Amino acid sequence: MKVRMTVNGDDTSADVEPRLLLAHYLRDTLGLKATNVGCDTTSCGACTVLVDGESVKSCTMLAVQADDATVQTMEGLSASPEDLHPVAEAFRTEHGLQCGFCTPGMVMAAVSLLRETPRPTEREVREGLEGNLCRCTGYHNIVRAVLAASGQDPDAVIGGGHATEAPSGGVEVAPGFSTGSGA
Amino acid sequence: MIPVGFAYERPDTLDGALALLAEHGEDATVLAGGHSILPVMKLRLAAPELVIDIGRLAELDHVRVDGDELVVGAGTRHRTVESSEVVQAEAPLLAAVARTVGDPQIRHRGTLGGSLAHADPASDLPAAVLALGGTVVLRSPRGERSVPITEFYTGVFSSVKEPDELITEVRVPRTGTAGWAYEKFTRRANDWAIVAVAVVDGRVGLVNMGPTPLRAAATEAALADGAPIADAAALAAEGTEPTADLTATADYRRHLARVLTRRALTTAAGA
């Protein structure tokens, strides 16, 4: 069936099978390869893109579900390699990547997180990126990058006086989960 | 992983969706956010001939107060439930539990009705609605009926919902400032609960302690009789039949149910 969607500002359309996943529409139909498919099971977040401004895992969404939607991928985030989006710039400045496989998903998840929470605490960044896995264990610099992109000084926020309590007082999840209080 | 091929319909109205469901019944599956059904289809554990996409039906996406009840449309996304000031004020347990589902990307897509309909005993929201004493509203071309959540589940991934029925809304009592808590035990971030316990207003819902979400009946009875929290919580696993799997033995689940119930009751009591 025919789908149309705006991807990174461009009108796109194609005749697709209903079972085509959004991730494959982006990668194979449009040739936009920044969006990686990692686990293919809604766990790792490498395939995260923005659909109508919100982060989603494109391996768990059909292209037909995004019919008429506005989609943004890592390719459409920055104006040019010389004029990076603040989140992309912060990932570079803070060395928020090693192998880079998780990076497009991490960056798009971070963009969505900062739209909903413009000045996050360290805990809010860690919880906000809960759905993105980095197998190079680069989380610390990724968290720093997101804090920096929010206009905050990572050194002042991490281990500083920021709130370390859970946002909802009556909820306790995973006793071993980081309290965001700094290492 | 690619699903088996299927036909796809995205009706513009609830009545249109119900008509399609009535026509195709068990050959069709309903997709709202898709975060329960698409993973199952990608694993080819489900291969419906027709997918009916109800994800854009505005009729199913609402939060409102109706008398003594908070009413949440079945198509309301977890992110909306967690961030809605109305839900936070009227049934804070529901908002807090929605926030523990999956991760932000999943909560942007998954819906309350989808989670309840999927009937996974490891899911968070069914036990929360159970602790709240909520009601599931089902509709088909035959009419509408309300089923108390205590009578909704019949087994793993199964409920009294007929193939031609759609959950349209979920109604829970307005609990306002009544004490509440949710204790969810996981080994990793972004994981299913090994066991979780939802408490509000003296009612206790258990996650993953049997084939369906459960109420800790013995604990609730003891509390009603004025038993101390520690004594009531010690009864939390009574009458349950938890399974053993890679993450926990049945005995460990019973232990967790007792410990998490004590913690949740303590938090809910403000002690």
Short mmCIF file of C-alpha atoms in Angstrom, two decimals:
data_model
loop_
_atom_site.label_atom_id
_atom_site.label_comp_id
_atom_site.label_asym_id
_atom_site.label_seq_id
_atom_site.Cartn_x
_atom_site.Cartn_y
_atom_site.Cartn_z
CA MET A 1 0.00 0.00 0.00
CA LYS A 2 1.03 3.58 -0.54
CA VAL A 3 2.63 5.50 2.31
CA ARG A 4 3.69 9.13 2.42
CA MET A 5 5.72 10.75 5.14
CA THR A 6 7.96 13.73 5.59
CA VAL A 7 11.46 12.54 6.44
CA ASN A 8 14.04 15.13 7.44
CA GLY A 9 11.95 17.79 5.71
CA ASP A 10 11.56 15.91 2.43
CA ASP A 11 8.29 14.45 1.18
CA THR A 12 8.73 10.74 0.64
CA SER A 13 6.35 8.08 -0.59
CA ALA A 14 6.52 4.47 -1.64
CA ASP A 15 4.34 1.47 -2.29
CA VAL A 16 5.16 -0.89 0.58
CA GLU A 17 3.98 -4.09 2.16
CA PRO A 18 2.07 -3.43 5.41
CA ARG A 19 4.63 -5.57 7.25
CA LEU A 20 7.55 -3.29 6.32
CA LEU A 21 9.06 -1.85 9.48
CA LEU A 22 9.74 1.87 9.70
CA ALA A 23 13.44 1.10 10.28
CA HIS A 24 13.60 -0.71 6.96
CA TYR A 25 11.63 1.99 5.17
CA LEU A 26 14.23 4.49 6.31
CA ARG A 27 17.28 2.31 5.61
CA ASP A 28 16.29 0.31 2.56
CA THR A 29 13.54 2.26 0.81
CA LEU A 30 15.04 5.71 1.40
CA GLY A 31 18.70 4.70 1.83
CA LEU A 32 19.09 6.58 5.12
CA LYS A 33 21.57 4.34 6.91
CA ALA A 34 22.25 6.36 10.06
CA THR A 35 19.39 4.60 11.80
CA ASN A 36 20.87 1.29 12.90
CA VAL A 37 19.01 -1.92 13.68
CA GLY A 38 20.66 -3.53 16.68
CA CYS A 39 18.64 -5.98 18.74
CA ASP A 40 15.49 -5.83 16.58
CA THR A 41 13.48 -6.51 19.78
CA THR A 42 12.63 -3.03 21.17
CA SER A 43 15.47 -3.23 23.67
CA CYS A 44 18.64 -1.51 22.47
CA GLY A 45 17.31 1.75 21.05
CA ALA A 46 19.82 1.92 18.16
CA CYS A 47 16.90 2.39 15.77
CA THR A 48 15.44 5.37 17.67
CA VAL A 49 14.03 8.14 15.46
CA LEU A 50 11.59 10.96 16.06
CA VAL A 51 8.03 10.52 14.82
CA ASP A 52 6.07 13.75 15.11
CA GLY A 53 8.75 14.96 17.50
CA GLU A 54 8.74 12.00 19.88
CA SER A 55 11.35 9.25 20.16
CA VAL A 56 10.21 5.83 18.98
CA LYS A 57 12.01 2.59 18.21
CA SER A 58 11.61 2.22 14.48
CA CYS A 59 12.08 -1.57 14.62
CA THR A 60 8.76 -1.75 16.47
CA MET A 61 6.69 0.45 14.24
CA LEU A 62 5.29 -0.31 10.82
CA ALA A 63 5.98 2.14 8.02
CA VAL A 64 2.21 2.29 7.44
CA GLN A 65 1.76 3.48 11.03
CA ALA A 66 3.92 6.49 10.14
CA ASP A 67 1.78 7.33 7.10
CA ASP A 68 1.34 11.14 6.99
CA ALA A 69 3.76 11.57 9.90
CA THR A 70 6.87 13.72 10.20
CA VAL A 71 9.99 11.66 10.82
CA GLN A 72 13.43 12.87 11.78
CA THR A 73 16.60 10.80 11.72
CA MET A 74 20.21 11.59 12.60
CA GLU A 75 20.81 12.66 8.97
CA GLY A 76 18.28 15.45 9.34
CA LEU A 77 19.35 16.71 12.73
CA SER A 78 22.26 19.02 11.96
CA ALA A 79 22.29 21.77 9.35
CA SER A 80 25.73 20.67 8.11
CA PRO A 81 28.90 18.94 9.37
CA GLU A 82 30.18 22.39 10.28
CA ASP A 83 26.96 23.43 11.99
CA LEU A 84 26.05 20.56 14.27
CA HIS A 85 22.86 20.34 16.31
CA PRO A 86 23.64 21.13 19.98
CA VAL A 87 23.17 17.50 21.02
CA ALA A 88 25.45 16.20 18.26
CA GLU A 89 27.99 18.89 19.09
CA ALA A 90 27.89 17.93 22.78
CA PHE A 91 28.41 14.24 21.98
CA ARG A 92 31.56 15.25 20.10
CA THR A 93 32.81 17.67 22.73
CA GLU A 94 32.22 15.28 25.63
CA HIS A 95 33.42 12.18 23.74
CA GLY A 96 29.98 10.61 24.08
CA LEU A 97 30.75 7.75 21.74
CA GLN A 98 33.31 5.06 21.08
CA CYS A 99 32.33 2.66 18.28
CA GLY A 100 29.38 4.86 17.31
CA PHE A 101 26.80 2.15 16.63
CA CYS A 102 24.41 3.30 19.37
CA THR A 103 25.07 6.99 18.69
CA PRO A 104 22.29 7.89 16.23
CA GLY A 105 19.72 6.30 18.52
CA MET A 106 21.27 7.86 21.61
CA VAL A 107 21.30 11.30 20.04
CA MET A 108 17.70 11.11 18.83
CA ALA A 109 16.54 9.79 22.22
CA ALA A 110 18.43 12.66 23.87
CA VAL A 111 16.80 15.23 21.59
CA SER A 112 13.37 13.89 22.56
CA LEU A 113 14.34 13.79 26.25
CA LEU A 114 15.48 17.42 26.22
CA ARG A 115 12.24 18.51 24.53
CA GLU A 116 10.28 17.00 27.40
CA THR A 117 12.78 17.89 30.14
CA PRO A 118 14.89 20.88 29.06
CA ARG A 119 17.09 20.99 32.19
CA PRO A 120 17.35 17.40 33.39
CA THR A 121 19.16 16.13 36.46
CA GLU A 122 21.73 13.38 36.03
CA ARG A 123 19.14 10.87 37.18
CA GLU A 124 16.61 12.16 34.67
CA VAL A 125 19.18 11.76 31.88
CA ARG A 126 20.03 8.22 32.94
CA GLU A 127 16.36 7.25 33.23
CA GLY A 128 15.50 9.11 30.05
CA LEU A 129 18.08 7.06 28.12
CA GLU A 130 17.00 3.81 29.78
CA GLY A 131 15.89 2.48 26.43
CA ASN A 132 19.28 2.92 24.75
CA LEU A 133 22.14 0.50 25.25
CA CYS A 134 25.81 1.28 24.64
CA ARG A 135 28.00 -1.81 24.52
CA CYS A 136 31.20 0.22 24.73
CA THR A 137 29.97 1.18 28.23
CA GLY A 138 30.26 4.80 27.32
CA TYR A 139 27.35 5.93 29.46
CA HIS A 140 29.23 8.41 31.62
CA ASN A 141 30.29 10.60 28.73
CA ILE A 142 26.89 10.22 27.08
CA VAL A 143 25.24 11.54 30.24
CA ARG A 144 27.75 14.38 30.33
CA ALA A 145 26.97 15.18 26.69
CA VAL A 146 23.22 15.38 27.30
CA LEU A 147 23.74 17.60 30.35
CA ALA A 148 26.06 19.84 28.33
CA ALA A 149 23.54 20.01 25.48
CA SER A 150 20.96 21.24 27.99
CA GLY A 151 23.19 24.23 28.71
CA GLN A 152 24.38 22.91 32.06
CA ASP A 153 27.92 22.26 33.26
CA PRO A 154 28.21 18.46 33.60
CA ASP A 155 30.82 18.80 36.34
CA ALA A 156 28.45 20.95 38.38
CA VAL A 157 25.49 18.62 37.92
CA ILE A 158 27.16 15.24 38.39
CA GLY A 159 27.77 14.62 42.04
CA GLY A 160 26.62 18.13 42.78
CA GLY A 161 23.66 19.38 44.70
CA HIS A 162 21.04 18.28 42.16
CA ALA A 163 18.05 16.33 43.38
CA THR A 164 18.82 12.64 43.62
CA GLU A 165 15.41 11.50 44.80
CA ALA A 166 13.11 9.54 42.57
CA PRO A 167 10.67 11.82 40.75
CA SER A 168 7.75 9.84 42.18
CA GLY A 169 8.10 9.29 45.90
CA GLY A 170 6.03 6.14 46.11
CA VAL A 171 7.80 4.19 43.40
CA GLU A 172 10.80 1.99 43.87
CA VAL A 173 12.24 0.23 40.87
CA ALA A 174 15.26 -2.03 40.71
CA PRO A 175 17.13 -1.49 44.00
CA GLY A 176 20.46 -1.56 42.21
CA PHE A 177 19.56 1.15 39.73
CA SER A 178 21.70 4.24 39.72
CA THR A 179 20.47 6.97 41.99
CA GLY A 180 22.24 9.46 39.82
CA SER A 181 24.22 10.67 42.81
CA GLY A 182 27.52 10.36 40.99
CA ALA A 183 29.98 7.48 41.17
CA MET B 1 12.74 -10.38 12.03
CA ILE B 2 9.89 -9.81 9.65
CA PRO B 3 6.24 -10.54 10.41
CA VAL B 4 4.23 -12.88 8.20
CA GLY B 5 2.41 -10.82 5.57
CA PHE B 6 -0.98 -9.40 6.48
CA ALA B 7 -3.64 -7.01 5.25
CA TYR B 8 -3.84 -3.64 6.98
CA GLU B 9 -6.80 -1.39 7.69
CA ARG B 10 -6.83 1.93 9.52
CA PRO B 11 -10.50 2.81 10.07
CA ASP B 12 -11.35 6.46 10.73
CA THR B 13 -13.93 5.77 13.43
CA LEU B 14 -14.48 3.44 16.36
CA ASP B 15 -17.61 2.08 14.69
CA GLY B 16 -15.55 1.33 11.59
CA ALA B 17 -13.03 -0.58 13.71
CA LEU B 18 -15.79 -2.53 15.46
CA ALA B 19 -17.39 -3.45 12.13
CA LEU B 20 -14.07 -4.78 10.81
CA LEU B 21 -13.50 -6.71 14.03
CA ALA B 22 -16.99 -8.21 13.86
CA GLU B 23 -16.42 -9.26 10.26
CA HIS B 24 -12.98 -10.80 10.73
CA GLY B 25 -13.02 -11.90 14.39
CA GLU B 26 -10.19 -14.23 15.29
CA ASP B 27 -8.47 -13.73 11.91
CA ALA B 28 -7.83 -10.11 12.83
CA THR B 29 -5.71 -8.48 15.47
CA VAL B 30 -5.94 -4.97 16.83
CA LEU B 31 -2.93 -2.69 16.82
CA ALA B 32 -2.83 0.53 18.83
CA GLY B 33 0.73 1.43 19.84
CA GLY B 34 1.92 -1.95 18.60
CA HIS B 35 4.37 -2.51 21.42
CA SER B 36 2.87 -5.80 22.54
CA ILE B 37 1.58 -7.22 19.27
CA LEU B 38 4.38 -6.26 16.85
CA PRO B 39 7.14 -8.03 18.83
CA VAL B 40 4.94 -11.14 18.93
CA MET B 41 4.28 -10.88 15.18
CA LYS B 42 7.99 -10.35 14.45
CA LEU B 43 8.72 -13.58 16.33
CA ARG B 44 5.94 -15.16 14.23
CA LEU B 45 4.16 -16.30 17.37
CA ALA B 46 1.16 -14.50 15.92
CA ALA B 47 0.26 -14.29 12.24
CA PRO B 48 -3.04 -12.45 11.85
CA GLU B 49 -4.55 -12.15 8.37
CA LEU B 50 -5.69 -8.62 9.10
CA VAL B 51 -4.25 -5.89 11.32
CA ILE B 52 -6.76 -3.24 12.37
CA ASP B 53 -4.88 -0.08 13.35
CA ILE B 54 -6.82 1.87 15.99
CA GLY B 55 -3.80 3.95 16.98
CA ARG B 56 -5.19 7.24 15.66
CA LEU B 57 -8.77 7.01 16.92
CA ALA B 58 -9.31 10.21 18.88
CA GLU B 59 -12.40 8.61 20.44
CA LEU B 60 -10.09 6.34 22.43
CA ASP B 61 -7.56 8.97 23.50
CA HIS B 62 -8.85 10.91 26.50
CA VAL B 63 -8.51 11.40 30.23
CA ARG B 64 -11.47 12.74 32.20
CA VAL B 65 -13.22 12.68 35.56
CA ASP B 66 -16.73 11.23 35.66
CA GLY B 67 -18.32 11.40 39.11
CA ASP B 68 -16.33 9.22 41.49
CA GLU B 69 -14.24 7.74 38.70
CA LEU B 70 -11.24 8.63 36.59
CA VAL B 71 -11.83 7.54 33.00
CA VAL B 72 -8.90 6.86 30.69
CA GLY B 73 -9.48 6.05 27.03
CA ALA B 74 -8.01 2.74 25.95
CA GLY B 75 -5.87 4.40 23.29
CA THR B 76 -4.21 6.78 25.75
CA ARG B 77 -0.47 6.37 25.58
CA HIS B 78 1.60 5.53 28.65
CA ARG B 79 3.44 8.83 28.31
CA THR B 80 0.13 10.70 28.52
CA VAL B 81 -1.00 8.67 31.53
CA GLU B 82 2.27 9.28 33.37
CA SER B 83 2.36 13.03 32.67
CA SER B 84 -1.36 13.87 32.92
CA GLU B 85 -2.04 16.22 35.82
CA VAL B 86 -5.55 14.79 36.06
CA VAL B 87 -4.26 11.23 36.45
CA GLN B 88 -1.57 12.38 38.88
CA ALA B 89 -4.19 14.10 41.04
CA GLU B 90 -7.01 11.55 40.87
CA ALA B 91 -5.17 8.22 40.72
CA PRO B 92 -1.47 8.91 41.35
CA LEU B 93 -0.70 5.18 41.47
CA LEU B 94 -1.76 4.82 37.83
CA ALA B 95 0.48 7.68 36.67
CA ALA B 96 3.45 6.37 38.67
CA VAL B 97 3.06 2.81 37.40
CA ALA B 98 2.75 4.01 33.80
CA ARG B 99 6.12 5.66 34.28
CA THR B 100 7.74 2.30 35.08
CA VAL B 101 6.64 0.68 31.81
CA GLY B 102 9.53 -0.04 29.44
CA ASP B 103 11.41 3.11 28.46
CA PRO B 104 10.47 6.53 27.06
CA GLN B 105 10.32 5.32 23.45
CA ILE B 106 7.99 2.47 24.43
CA ARG B 107 5.84 4.82 26.53
CA HIS B 108 5.49 7.18 23.57
CA ARG B 109 3.73 4.41 21.66
CA GLY B 110 2.22 1.85 24.05
CA THR B 111 -1.35 2.33 25.27
CA LEU B 112 -3.21 1.54 28.49
CA GLY B 113 -5.88 -0.48 26.70
CA GLY B 114 -3.26 -2.40 24.74
CA SER B 115 -1.39 -3.32 27.89
CA LEU B 116 -4.56 -4.52 29.60
CA ALA B 117 -5.74 -6.45 26.53
CA HIS B 118 -2.39 -8.20 26.07
CA ALA B 119 -2.95 -9.88 29.47
CA ASP B 120 0.68 -10.56 30.23
CA PRO B 121 0.95 -11.46 33.94
CA ALA B 122 4.34 -9.69 34.04
CA SER B 123 2.83 -6.36 32.93
CA ASP B 124 2.70 -3.45 35.34
CA LEU B 125 -0.56 -1.73 34.47
CA PRO B 126 -3.02 -4.63 34.92
CA ALA B 127 -1.92 -5.03 38.54
CA ALA B 128 -2.21 -1.29 39.10
CA VAL B 129 -5.78 -1.23 37.76
CA LEU B 130 -6.46 -4.32 39.88
CA ALA B 131 -5.21 -2.59 43.03
CA LEU B 132 -7.31 0.43 42.13
CA GLY B 133 -10.40 -1.76 41.79
CA GLY B 134 -10.99 -0.57 38.23
CA THR B 135 -13.37 -1.55 35.47
CA VAL B 136 -12.70 -2.41 31.82
CA VAL B 137 -15.29 -1.15 29.33
CA LEU B 138 -15.69 -3.37 26.27
CA ARG B 139 -17.61 -2.57 23.12
CA SER B 140 -18.73 -4.57 20.08
CA PRO B 141 -21.53 -4.10 17.56
CA ARG B 142 -23.59 -6.15 20.03
CA GLY B 143 -23.30 -3.41 22.62
CA GLU B 144 -21.21 -2.25 25.54
CA ARG B 145 -20.43 -3.95 28.83
CA SER B 146 -18.33 -3.15 31.87
CA VAL B 147 -16.23 -5.88 33.43
CA PRO B 148 -14.58 -5.43 36.84
CA ILE B 149 -10.85 -6.00 36.39
CA THR B 150 -11.11 -8.72 39.06
CA GLU B 151 -13.18 -10.74 36.56
CA PHE B 152 -11.36 -9.74 33.37
CA TYR B 153 -8.38 -12.11 33.27
CA THR B 154 -8.76 -15.85 32.71
CA GLY B 155 -5.17 -16.98 32.16
CA VAL B 156 -1.84 -16.16 30.57
CA PHE B 157 -2.48 -13.80 27.64
CA SER B 158 -6.23 -14.43 27.91
CA SER B 159 -9.25 -12.59 29.18
CA VAL B 160 -13.04 -12.57 28.90
CA LYS B 161 -12.77 -10.14 25.95
CA GLU B 162 -14.53 -11.72 22.96
CA PRO B 163 -12.90 -11.63 19.49
CA ASP B 164 -15.34 -8.95 18.31
CA GLU B 165 -14.84 -6.75 21.37
CA LEU B 166 -12.54 -3.78 21.82
CA ILE B 167 -11.53 -2.18 25.10
CA THR B 168 -12.73 1.41 24.82
CA GLU B 169 -11.92 2.78 28.25
CA VAL B 170 -10.65 2.00 31.70
CA ARG B 171 -12.43 3.39 34.76
CA VAL B 172 -10.81 3.55 38.19
CA PRO B 173 -12.05 5.04 41.45
CA ARG B 174 -10.65 8.46 42.26
CA THR B 175 -8.26 7.66 45.10
CA GLY B 176 -6.92 11.20 45.46
CA THR B 177 -4.66 11.44 48.49
CA ALA B 178 -5.08 7.84 49.66
CA GLY B 179 -1.69 6.25 50.36
CA TRP B 180 -0.23 4.30 47.48
CA ALA B 181 3.03 2.68 46.40
CA TYR B 182 4.49 0.55 43.63
CA GLU B 183 7.40 -1.76 44.34
CA LYS B 184 8.84 -3.26 41.16
CA PHE B 185 11.75 -5.68 41.42
CA THR B 186 13.89 -6.14 38.32
CA ARG B 187 17.43 -7.33 37.73
CA ARG B 188 18.15 -4.74 35.06
CA ALA B 189 16.87 -1.35 34.07
CA ASN B 190 14.16 -1.47 31.41
CA ASP B 191 13.08 -5.01 32.24
CA TRP B 192 9.90 -6.84 33.14
CA ALA B 193 9.15 -7.15 36.82
CA ILE B 194 10.31 -10.40 38.40
CA VAL B 195 7.63 -9.54 40.94
CA ALA B 196 5.94 -6.22 41.59
CA VAL B 197 3.37 -5.06 44.11
CA ALA B 198 0.89 -2.21 43.71
CA VAL B 199 -0.80 -0.87 46.83
CA VAL B 200 -3.50 1.73 47.19
CA ASP B 201 -6.15 2.31 49.84
CA GLY B 202 -5.63 -1.10 51.47
CA ARG B 203 -5.82 -3.05 48.21
CA VAL B 204 -2.83 -5.03 46.95
CA GLY B 205 -2.17 -6.05 43.32
CA LEU B 206 0.54 -8.58 42.46
CA VAL B 207 2.54 -8.76 39.21
CA ASN B 208 3.95 -12.08 37.97
CA MET B 209 2.71 -14.20 40.87
CA GLY B 210 0.60 -16.50 38.71
CA PRO B 211 -0.99 -16.82 35.26
CA THR B 212 -2.97 -13.62 35.78
CA PRO B 213 -2.45 -10.44 37.78
CA LEU B 214 -3.75 -11.11 41.29
CA ARG B 215 -5.02 -9.42 44.40
CA ALA B 216 -3.28 -10.48 47.62
CA ALA B 217 -6.59 -11.49 49.20
CA ALA B 218 -5.20 -12.80 52.49
CA THR B 219 -3.15 -9.65 53.01
CA GLU B 220 -6.14 -7.42 52.27
CA ALA B 221 -8.34 -9.40 54.70
CA ALA B 222 -5.71 -9.17 57.42
CA LEU B 223 -5.39 -5.41 56.89
CA ALA B 224 -9.15 -5.03 57.07
CA ASP B 225 -9.06 -6.87 60.41
CA GLY B 226 -6.50 -4.41 61.69
CA ALA B 227 -3.39 -6.60 61.45
CA PRO B 228 -0.01 -4.84 61.57
CA ILE B 229 1.69 -4.36 58.20
CA ALA B 230 4.36 -6.97 58.87
CA ASP B 231 1.78 -9.63 59.72
CA ALA B 232 -0.45 -8.79 56.74
CA ALA B 233 2.50 -8.71 54.31
CA ALA B 234 3.61 -12.16 55.47
CA LEU B 235 0.41 -13.49 53.86
CA ALA B 236 1.03 -11.87 50.45
CA ALA B 237 1.97 -15.11 48.65
CA GLU B 238 -0.91 -17.16 50.06
CA GLY B 239 -2.95 -18.82 47.36
CA THR B 240 -0.56 -17.79 44.57
CA GLU B 241 1.03 -20.14 42.04
CA PRO B 242 4.04 -18.28 40.63
CA THR B 243 6.10 -19.89 37.90
CA ALA B 244 9.81 -20.57 37.90
CA ASP B 245 11.94 -19.22 35.06
CA LEU B 246 15.46 -18.01 34.32
CA THR B 247 15.15 -15.05 36.67
CA ALA B 248 13.55 -16.62 39.74
CA THR B 249 12.29 -19.80 41.36
CA ALA B 250 8.70 -19.95 42.55
CA ASP B 251 9.88 -19.80 46.17
CA TYR B 252 11.94 -16.70 45.46
CA ARG B 253 8.90 -15.06 43.89
CA ARG B 254 6.87 -15.82 47.03
CA HIS B 255 9.65 -14.30 49.11
CA LEU B 256 9.70 -11.20 46.93
CA ALA B 257 5.91 -10.87 47.15
CA ARG B 258 6.07 -10.80 50.94
CA VAL B 259 9.01 -8.38 51.12
CA LEU B 260 7.74 -6.01 48.42
CA THR B 261 4.24 -6.02 49.92
CA ARG B 262 5.67 -5.03 53.31
CA ARG B 263 7.67 -2.22 51.71
CA ALA B 264 4.75 -1.02 49.62
CA LEU B 265 2.32 -1.05 52.55
CA THR B 266 4.86 0.81 54.66
CA THR B 267 5.36 3.46 51.99
CA ALA B 268 1.62 3.77 51.39
CA ALA B 269 1.02 4.22 55.12
CA GLY B 270 3.49 7.09 55.08
CA ALA B 271 5.48 5.39 57.82
#
